[in-house]
Every structure is written in structure tokens, then in C-alpha cells.
PDB file of C-alpha atoms and ligand atoms in Angstrom:
ATOM      1  CA  MET A   1      17.132  15.299   9.288  1.00 80.00           C
ATOM      2  CA  ALA A   2      19.158  12.909  11.476  1.00 89.00           C
ATOM      3  CA  ALA A   3      16.158  10.616  11.957  1.00 89.00           C
ATOM      4  CA  ILE A   4      15.587  10.364   8.195  1.00 89.00           C
ATOM      5  CA  ILE A   5      19.232   9.344   7.637  1.00 93.00           C
ATOM      6  CA  LEU A   6      19.136   6.870  10.534  1.00 96.00           C
ATOM      7  CA  LEU A   7      15.915   5.354   9.206  1.00 95.00           C
ATOM      8  CA  GLU A   8      16.908   5.080   5.571  1.00 94.00           C
ATOM      9  CA  SER A   9      20.367   3.682   6.419  1.00 96.00           C
ATOM     10  CA  SER A  10      18.985   1.134   8.906  1.00 97.00           C
ATOM     11  CA  SER A  11      19.335  -2.545   8.007  1.00 97.00           C
ATOM     12  CA  VAL A  12      15.533  -2.857   8.037  1.00 98.00           C
ATOM     13  CA  MET A  13      15.104  -0.261   5.293  1.00 98.00           C
ATOM     14  CA  LEU A  14      18.269  -1.091   3.327  1.00 98.00           C
ATOM     15  CA  ALA A  15      17.629  -4.833   3.036  1.00 97.00           C
ATOM     16  CA  PRO A  16      14.677  -4.523   0.599  1.00 97.00           C
ATOM     17  CA  TRP A  17      16.812  -2.510  -1.844  1.00 97.00           C
ATOM     18  CA  HIS A  18      18.960  -5.589  -2.419  1.00 96.00           C
ATOM     19  CA  GLY A  19      15.921  -7.441  -3.718  1.00 95.00           C
ATOM     20  CA  LEU A  20      14.651  -4.675  -5.977  1.00 94.00           C
ATOM     21  CA  SER A  21      16.460  -5.846  -9.145  1.00 95.00           C
ATOM     22  CA  ALA A  22      15.177  -9.386  -8.703  1.00 95.00           C
ATOM     23  CA  ARG A  23      11.661  -8.058  -8.126  1.00 93.00           C
ATOM     24  CA  ILE A  24      11.771  -5.893 -11.254  1.00 90.00           C
ATOM     25  CA  GLN A  25      13.138  -8.817 -13.286  1.00 94.00           C
ATOM     26  CA  GLY A  26      10.216 -10.906 -12.058  1.00 92.00           C
ATOM     27  CA  ASN A  27      12.365 -13.289 -10.025  1.00 94.00           C
ATOM     28  CA  ILE A  28      10.632 -12.457  -6.728  1.00 91.00           C
ATOM     29  CA  ARG A  29       6.881 -12.792  -6.551  1.00 90.00           C
ATOM     30  CA  ASN A  30       6.296 -10.774  -3.367  1.00 94.00           C
ATOM     31  CA  PRO A  31       6.900  -7.067  -2.850  1.00 96.00           C
ATOM     32  CA  VAL A  32      10.506  -6.756  -1.643  1.00 97.00           C
ATOM     33  CA  PHE A  33       9.902  -5.458   1.892  1.00 97.00           C
ATOM     34  CA  GLU A  34       7.525  -8.351   2.506  1.00 97.00           C
ATOM     35  CA  GLU A  35       9.930 -10.818   0.879  1.00 96.00           C
ATOM     36  CA  VAL A  36      12.742  -9.731   3.209  1.00 96.00           C
ATOM     37  CA  HIS A  37      10.833  -9.136   6.435  1.00 97.00           C
ATOM     38  CA  GLY A  38       7.895 -11.505   6.091  1.00 97.00           C
ATOM     39  CA  GLU A  39       5.281  -8.761   6.427  1.00 97.00           C
ATOM     40  CA  ASP A  40       4.626  -5.338   4.967  1.00 97.00           C
ATOM     41  CA  LEU A  41       6.022  -2.107   6.406  1.00 97.00           C
ATOM     42  CA  TRP A  42       2.772  -1.231   8.170  1.00 96.00           C
ATOM     43  CA  SER A  43       2.573  -4.551  10.021  1.00 96.00           C
ATOM     44  CA  PHE A  44       6.318  -4.603  10.675  1.00 97.00           C
ATOM     45  CA  GLY A  45       6.236  -1.234  12.495  1.00 95.00           C
ATOM     46  CA  PRO A  46       3.895  -2.039  15.384  1.00 93.00           C
ATOM     47  CA  ALA A  47       5.649  -5.403  15.865  1.00 97.00           C
ATOM     48  CA  ASN A  48       9.063  -3.695  16.082  1.00 97.00           C
ATOM     49  CA  PRO A  49       8.789  -0.705  18.430  1.00 96.00           C
ATOM     50  CA  SER A  50      12.340   0.647  17.995  1.00 96.00           C
ATOM     51  CA  HIS A  51      11.925   0.689  14.200  1.00 96.00           C
ATOM     52  CA  ASN A  52       8.471   2.231  14.606  1.00 94.00           C
ATOM     53  CA  LYS A  53       9.832   4.986  16.846  1.00 93.00           C
ATOM     54  CA  LEU A  54      12.568   5.824  14.329  1.00 94.00           C
ATOM     55  CA  PHE A  55      10.069   5.761  11.450  1.00 94.00           C
ATOM     56  CA  ASN A  56       7.768   8.195  13.241  1.00 90.00           C
ATOM     57  CA  GLU A  57      10.688  10.473  14.141  1.00 89.00           C
ATOM     58  CA  ALA A  58      11.714  10.537  10.466  1.00 89.00           C
ATOM     59  CA  MET A  59       8.158  11.406   9.426  1.00 86.00           C
ATOM     60  CA  ALA A  60       8.161  14.165  12.043  1.00 80.00           C
ATOM     61  CA  CYS A  61      11.324  15.691  10.477  1.00 76.00           C
ATOM     62  CA  ASP A  62       9.507  15.900   7.186  1.00 71.00           C
ATOM     63  CA  ALA A  63       6.358  17.288   8.760  1.00 68.00           C
ATOM     64  CA  ARG A  64       8.292  20.121  10.409  1.00 67.00           C
ATOM     65  CA  VAL A  65       9.375  21.259   6.943  1.00 70.00           C
ATOM     66  CA  VAL A  66       6.175  20.617   5.004  1.00 69.00           C
ATOM     67  CA  VAL A  67       3.293  21.383   7.353  1.00 69.00           C
ATOM     68  CA  PRO A  68       3.998  25.069   8.132  1.00 71.00           C
ATOM     69  CA  ALA A  69       4.113  25.774   4.376  1.00 72.00           C
ATOM     70  CA  VAL A  70       0.857  23.878   3.900  1.00 71.00           C
ATOM     71  CA  ILE A  71      -0.845  25.757   6.709  1.00 69.00           C
ATOM     72  CA  GLU A  72       0.270  29.043   5.204  1.00 72.00           C
ATOM     73  CA  SER A  73      -1.093  28.174   1.773  1.00 72.00           C
ATOM     74  CA  CYS A  74      -4.273  26.556   3.153  1.00 72.00           C
ATOM     75  CA  ILE A  75      -5.207  29.152   5.748  1.00 71.00           C
ATOM     76  CA  GLU A  76      -8.338  30.081   3.789  1.00 75.00           C
ATOM     77  CA  VAL A  77      -9.265  26.398   3.435  1.00 76.00           C
ATOM     78  CA  PHE A  78      -9.182  25.898   7.217  1.00 74.00           C
ATOM     79  CA  LYS A  79     -11.439  28.882   7.905  1.00 75.00           C
ATOM     80  CA  GLY A  80     -14.946  27.910   9.024  1.00 76.00           C
ATOM     81  CA  LEU A  81     -14.016  24.353   9.916  1.00 79.00           C
ATOM     82  CA  ASP A  82     -14.664  23.138  13.460  1.00 82.00           C
ATOM     83  CA  THR A  83     -12.958  19.743  13.426  1.00 84.00           C
ATOM     84  CA  VAL A  84     -10.126  18.142  11.448  1.00 84.00           C
ATOM     85  CA  VAL A  85      -9.027  14.483  11.381  1.00 87.00           C
ATOM     86  CA  ASP A  86      -5.477  13.526  10.358  1.00 86.00           C
ATOM     87  CA  VAL A  87      -5.666  10.166   8.530  1.00 90.00           C
ATOM     88  CA  GLY A  88      -2.564   7.909   8.642  1.00 89.00           C
ATOM     89  CA  THR A  89      -1.111  10.259  11.179  1.00 81.00           C
ATOM     90  CA  GLY A  90       1.848   8.195  12.439  1.00 74.00           C
ATOM     91  CA  ASN A  91       2.800   9.784  15.765  1.00 67.00           C
ATOM     92  CA  GLY A  92       0.678  12.800  15.024  1.00 65.00           C
ATOM     93  CA  THR A  93       3.380  15.350  14.256  1.00 64.00           C
ATOM     94  CA  ALA A  94       1.562  16.866  11.313  1.00 62.00           C
ATOM     95  CA  LEU A  95      -1.415  17.119  13.600  1.00 64.00           C
ATOM     96  CA  CYS A  96       0.592  18.709  16.439  1.00 65.00           C
ATOM     97  CA  LEU A  97       1.912  21.362  14.075  1.00 64.00           C
ATOM     98  CA  LEU A  98      -1.600  21.960  12.834  1.00 64.00           C
ATOM     99  CA  VAL A  99      -2.898  22.199  16.389  1.00 61.00           C
ATOM    100  CA  GLU A 100      -0.522  25.072  17.055  1.00 61.00           C
ATOM    101  CA  GLU A 101      -2.485  26.976  14.425  1.00 58.00           C
ATOM    102  CA  TYR A 102      -5.831  25.333  14.868  1.00 64.00           C
ATOM    103  CA  ASP A 103      -7.279  24.154  18.162  1.00 57.00           C
ATOM    104  CA  ARG A 104      -9.908  21.580  17.210  1.00 56.00           C
ATOM    105  CA  VAL A 105      -8.090  18.635  15.693  1.00 57.00           C
ATOM    106  CA  GLU A 106      -8.892  15.046  16.588  1.00 59.00           C
ATOM    107  CA  ASN A 107      -6.376  12.169  16.704  1.00 61.00           C
ATOM    108  CA  VAL A 108      -8.172   8.808  16.552  1.00 64.00           C
ATOM    109  CA  GLY A 109      -6.491   5.455  15.891  1.00 70.00           C
ATOM    110  CA  GLY A 110      -7.895   2.734  13.635  1.00 84.00           C
ATOM    111  CA  ASP A 111      -7.737   1.284  10.160  1.00 93.00           C
ATOM    112  CA  MET A 112      -8.431   3.942   7.508  1.00 95.00           C
ATOM    113  CA  PHE A 113      -9.747   1.234   5.161  1.00 96.00           C
ATOM    114  CA  ASP A 114     -12.545   0.572   7.678  1.00 96.00           C
ATOM    115  CA  TYR A 115     -13.407   3.926   9.117  1.00 94.00           C
ATOM    116  CA  VAL A 116     -12.458   7.585   9.194  1.00 94.00           C
ATOM    117  CA  PRO A 117     -13.929   9.561  12.112  1.00 92.00           C
ATOM    118  CA  LYS A 118     -16.443  12.265  11.248  1.00 93.00           C
ATOM    119  CA  ALA A 119     -15.023  15.776  10.958  1.00 90.00           C
ATOM    120  CA  ASP A 120     -15.407  18.955   8.949  1.00 91.00           C
ATOM    121  CA  ALA A 121     -12.142  18.210   7.185  1.00 89.00           C
ATOM    122  CA  VAL A 122      -9.748  15.341   6.670  1.00 90.00           C
ATOM    123  CA  ILE A 123      -6.042  15.912   6.180  1.00 87.00           C
ATOM    124  CA  ILE A 124      -4.081  13.047   4.629  1.00 90.00           C
ATOM    125  CA  LYS A 125      -0.348  13.573   4.173  1.00 87.00           C
ATOM    126  CA  TRP A 126       2.082  11.181   2.504  1.00 90.00           C
ATOM    127  CA  VAL A 127      -0.299   8.259   2.851  1.00 95.00           C
ATOM    128  CA  LEU A 128      -1.921   7.761  -0.560  1.00 97.00           C
ATOM    129  CA  HIS A 129       1.468   7.337  -2.273  1.00 97.00           C
ATOM    130  CA  ASP A 130       1.884   4.139  -0.227  1.00 97.00           C
ATOM    131  CA  TRP A 131      -1.053   2.505  -2.047  1.00 97.00           C
ATOM    132  CA  GLU A 132      -2.211   1.503  -5.514  1.00 96.00           C
ATOM    133  CA  ASP A 133      -5.103   3.257  -7.259  1.00 96.00           C
ATOM    134  CA  ASP A 134      -7.950   1.044  -6.005  1.00 96.00           C
ATOM    135  CA  GLU A 135      -6.669   1.257  -2.446  1.00 97.00           C
ATOM    136  CA  CYS A 136      -6.375   5.054  -2.700  1.00 97.00           C
ATOM    137  CA  ILE A 137      -9.943   5.213  -3.979  1.00 96.00           C
ATOM    138  CA  SER A 138     -11.164   3.090  -1.037  1.00 96.00           C
ATOM    139  CA  ILE A 139      -9.348   5.338   1.460  1.00 97.00           C
ATOM    140  CA  LEU A 140     -10.691   8.479  -0.211  1.00 96.00           C
ATOM    141  CA  LYS A 141     -14.240   7.103  -0.137  1.00 95.00           C
ATOM    142  CA  LYS A 142     -13.907   6.665   3.635  1.00 96.00           C
ATOM    143  CA  CYS A 143     -12.579  10.227   3.876  1.00 96.00           C
ATOM    144  CA  ARG A 144     -15.543  11.458   1.819  1.00 95.00           C
ATOM    145  CA  GLU A 145     -18.019   9.627   4.073  1.00 95.00           C
ATOM    146  CA  ALA A 146     -16.435  11.295   7.107  1.00 95.00           C
ATOM    147  CA  ILE A 147     -17.058  14.898   6.041  1.00 95.00           C
ATOM    148  CA  PRO A 148     -20.277  16.899   5.614  1.00 94.00           C
ATOM    149  CA  GLU A 149     -21.654  17.316   2.073  1.00 90.00           C
ATOM    150  CA  ASP A 150     -21.769  21.104   2.198  1.00 85.00           C
ATOM    151  CA  LYS A 151     -18.571  22.367   3.813  1.00 83.00           C
ATOM    152  CA  GLY A 152     -16.432  19.215   4.086  1.00 91.00           C
ATOM    153  CA  LYS A 153     -12.869  19.198   2.784  1.00 90.00           C
ATOM    154  CA  VAL A 154     -10.297  16.504   2.091  1.00 92.00           C
ATOM    155  CA  ILE A 155      -6.809  18.030   2.123  1.00 89.00           C
ATOM    156  CA  ILE A 156      -4.236  15.819   0.388  1.00 92.00           C
ATOM    157  CA  ILE A 157      -0.507  16.478   0.717  1.00 88.00           C
ATOM    158  CA  GLU A 158       1.568  14.499  -1.792  1.00 90.00           C
ATOM    159  CA  ALA A 159       4.316  14.906  -4.383  1.00 88.00           C
ATOM    160  CA  VAL A 160       3.253  15.357  -7.986  1.00 88.00           C
ATOM    161  CA  ILE A 161       5.556  13.985 -10.659  1.00 87.00           C
ATOM    162  CA  ASP A 162       5.692  16.411 -13.546  1.00 78.00           C
ATOM    163  CA  GLU A 163       6.092  14.425 -16.761  1.00 75.00           C
ATOM    164  CA  LYS A 164       7.406  17.503 -18.555  1.00 70.00           C
ATOM    165  CA  ASP A 165      10.132  18.058 -15.934  1.00 54.00           C
ATOM    166  CA  GLU A 166      11.285  14.481 -16.343  1.00 55.00           C
ATOM    167  CA  LYS A 167      12.044  15.132 -19.983  1.00 58.00           C
ATOM    168  CA  GLU A 168      13.699  18.442 -19.178  1.00 61.00           C
ATOM    169  CA  ASP A 169      15.914  16.886 -16.514  1.00 63.00           C
ATOM    170  CA  SER A 170      14.972  19.454 -13.861  1.00 68.00           C
ATOM    171  CA  GLU A 171      16.828  19.385 -10.575  1.00 71.00           C
ATOM    172  CA  LEU A 172      13.729  17.921  -8.876  1.00 74.00           C
ATOM    173  CA  THR A 173      13.455  15.022 -11.321  1.00 76.00           C
ATOM    174  CA  ASN A 174      15.923  12.900  -9.389  1.00 80.00           C
ATOM    175  CA  VAL A 175      14.117  13.610  -6.131  1.00 81.00           C
ATOM    176  CA  ARG A 176      10.807  12.470  -7.629  1.00 79.00           C
ATOM    177  CA  LEU A 177      12.347   9.353  -9.156  1.00 82.00           C
ATOM    178  CA  MET A 178      14.069   8.611  -5.850  1.00 87.00           C
ATOM    179  CA  LEU A 179      10.720   8.882  -4.027  1.00 90.00           C
ATOM    180  CA  ASP A 180       9.160   6.547  -6.570  1.00 91.00           C
ATOM    181  CA  MET A 181      11.933   3.987  -6.008  1.00 93.00           C
ATOM    182  CA  VAL A 182      11.497   4.287  -2.236  1.00 94.00           C
ATOM    183  CA  MET A 183       7.833   3.393  -2.726  1.00 95.00           C
ATOM    184  CA  MET A 184       8.876   0.333  -4.758  1.00 95.00           C
ATOM    185  CA  ALA A 185      11.411  -0.778  -2.154  1.00 96.00           C
ATOM    186  CA  HIS A 186       9.382  -0.144   0.982  1.00 97.00           C
ATOM    187  CA  THR A 187       5.703  -0.497   0.147  1.00 97.00           C
ATOM    188  CA  ASN A 188       3.724  -3.258  -1.529  1.00 96.00           C
ATOM    189  CA  THR A 189       1.842  -1.172  -4.060  1.00 96.00           C
ATOM    190  CA  GLY A 190       2.851   2.453  -3.534  1.00 96.00           C
ATOM    191  CA  LYS A 191       4.019   4.870  -6.230  1.00 95.00           C
ATOM    192  CA  GLU A 192       4.445   8.559  -6.885  1.00 94.00           C
ATOM    193  CA  ARG A 193       1.945   9.969  -9.375  1.00 94.00           C
ATOM    194  CA  THR A 194       1.715  12.509 -12.147  1.00 91.00           C
ATOM    195  CA  LEU A 195      -1.168  14.995 -12.157  1.00 91.00           C
ATOM    196  CA  LYS A 196      -2.972  12.754 -14.658  1.00 92.00           C
ATOM    197  CA  GLU A 197      -2.541   9.741 -12.386  1.00 94.00           C
ATOM    198  CA  TRP A 198      -3.793  11.712  -9.374  1.00 95.00           C
ATOM    199  CA  GLY A 199      -6.711  12.817 -11.540  1.00 94.00           C
ATOM    200  CA  TYR A 200      -7.679   9.198 -12.127  1.00 94.00           C
ATOM    201  CA  VAL A 201      -7.605   8.420  -8.402  1.00 95.00           C
ATOM    202  CA  LEU A 202      -9.565  11.546  -7.511  1.00 94.00           C
ATOM    203  CA  ASP A 203     -12.129  11.327 -10.321  1.00 89.00           C
ATOM    204  CA  ASP A 204     -12.917   7.685  -9.723  1.00 67.00           C
ATOM    205  CA  GLY A 205     -12.963   8.225  -5.979  1.00 49.00           C
ATOM    206  CA  PRO A 206     -15.341  10.277  -3.892  1.00 48.00           C
TER     207      PRO A 206
HETATM  208  C1  LIG B 301       4.423   7.607   5.079  1.00 53.95           C
HETATM  209  S1  LIG B 301       3.642   7.557   6.654  1.00 53.95           S
HETATM  210  C2  LIG B 301       2.979   9.214   6.796  1.00 53.95           C
HETATM  211  C3  LIG B 301       2.704   9.595   8.234  1.00 53.95           C
HETATM  212  C4  LIG B 301       2.158  11.007   8.448  1.00 53.95           C
HETATM  213  N1  LIG B 301       0.916  11.209   7.724  1.00 53.95           N
HETATM  214  C5  LIG B 301       3.180  12.037   8.080  1.00 53.95           C
HETATM  215  O1  LIG B 301       3.060  12.636   7.010  1.00 53.95           O
HETATM  216  O2  LIG B 301       4.111  12.252   8.858  1.00 53.95           O
HETATM  217  C6  LIG B 301       2.193   6.564   6.328  1.00 53.95           C
HETATM  218  C7  LIG B 301       1.365   6.338   7.574  1.00 53.95           C
HETATM  219  O3  LIG B 301       0.203   5.575   7.238  1.00 53.95           O
HETATM  220  C8  LIG B 301      -0.103   4.758   8.363  1.00 53.95           C
HETATM  221  N2  LIG B 301      -0.965   3.641   7.946  1.00 53.95           N
HETATM  222  C9  LIG B 301      -0.619   2.575   7.192  1.00 53.95           C
HETATM  223  N3  LIG B 301      -1.674   1.759   7.041  1.00 53.95           N
HETATM  224  C10 LIG B 301      -2.714   2.321   7.727  1.00 53.95           C
HETATM  225  C11 LIG B 301      -4.081   1.950   7.932  1.00 53.95           C
HETATM  226  N4  LIG B 301      -4.579   0.830   7.391  1.00 53.95           N
HETATM  227  N5  LIG B 301      -4.865   2.780   8.676  1.00 53.95           N
HETATM  228  C12 LIG B 301      -4.363   3.935   9.205  1.00 53.95           C
HETATM  229  N6  LIG B 301      -3.075   4.334   9.031  1.00 53.95           N
HETATM  230  C13 LIG B 301      -2.261   3.535   8.305  1.00 53.95           C
HETATM  231  C14 LIG B 301       1.248   4.295   8.854  1.00 53.95           C
HETATM  232  O4  LIG B 301       1.222   3.869  10.186  1.00 53.95           O
HETATM  233  C15 LIG B 301       2.087   5.549   8.666  1.00 53.95           C
HETATM  234  O5  LIG B 301       2.098   6.303   9.846  1.00 53.95           O
END
């Protein structure tokens, strides 16, 4: 938890929020993170190792909460698979947690828009929400190419915004809206999606 607070309260991550109003009003042409830092979050990280380290630690905090629950609910899905690739892995925490349960997982660097290594299954966690629909579809096509026709699986871990909950003001509504705003502040084209919006990405994809 500490790493998430340190990351989100860092000057790097706070600065884009100050440009969000201007961006929404159409007074800034570039996405705010790029406007403030001169490059997008994914280029900024490798060029700024201390920020990158903190970012990966924050992602690891999240993974420690989310991945065990995913493994528990996906145990049947993982059965019969020999190899798994974690796409957009960061420092590989999701993968490490998976490895504890599953001993044939591959961690390979590279640009997911170019190539996803071949495996029986691809796991992609909290990556697609960083990208717009066409970019998601491109990534998913690479994932699809990486897995075998017969037993291949693409396992996507993402939030789903429930339109009904929004109207009903559920306690999770603010969390979902907050995540959506984080995407606006920190990524160029990212957004959280409703089931219908995920359906579009998945149906038009692989
Ligand atoms: C929100 S983080 C999620 C990290 C990890 N999957 C997790 O859940 O902890 C998004 C990740 O996508 C990676 N990423 C961004 N652009 C990428 C690209 N073109 N190819 C591969 N990974 C990329 C970033 O480095 C970052 O680690």
C-alpha cells in the first residue's frame, strides 16, 4: 500500500492532474502526462529509473491483492496449459505470484504491439485499460497469434464499470470513476470500460 501512496503523491504523477481541466476544456492539445513531462508514461518510466522502480513496486502491491484471487477463480482455466506469458508484466510480480502456483511461466521483454511470445496462454493484467479501443484490438490480435488454436487462452484482468451501479451510486462507483480519471491523467488514451465497451474490444479483436 505504501508504494501506491508514494507513487500517486509523487510530483511526477500529481503534475498531470493540474492540467486535466484545461485538457477537458480543450485548451491543451496533448494528453496531460505528455504535456507536462514531454513523453508518455511508458517512455518516461525507463528514462527515469527511480520513478520506474516506484511504479513497479506500486503495481506489485496491487498484484499481491488481485492475483491470488484470480488464481483461485481461474484454477480450472490453468489446467492443461504448459506455458503462460505475462504481457505488460512490469517487474513481473503478477508472474512471480503465478509461478508459485504454476511452474512454467515465461517472462520475455519486448513491445507487445510488435510481438507476444508463443505460449499456451497469455495473461494480461491492467494493461488494456491504458489504451484506446484500436490499440487494445491490436494488442489482443498479437495475444491471439501467440496461442494455439485449440487450447489457447487469453486471460484478461481488468475492472468493469457497471453502468447500472453508477446510477445506483454503489460504494464502488467512486472507485471506478477514480480509476477512469487516473487513466485520463496518466495515460494518453486509456479508459475504464463497461461490459458493453469490453464487448466491442473483444468482438472486434481476435
Ligand atoms: C498498469 S501497468 C500493469 C503492470 C502489470 N501487468 C501489473 O498488473 O502489475 C502497465 C504495464 O504495461 C507496460 N507496457 C506499456 N507499454 C508496453 C508495450 N508497448 N509493450 C509491453 N509492455 C508495455 C508498462 O511497462 C507497464 O508495466
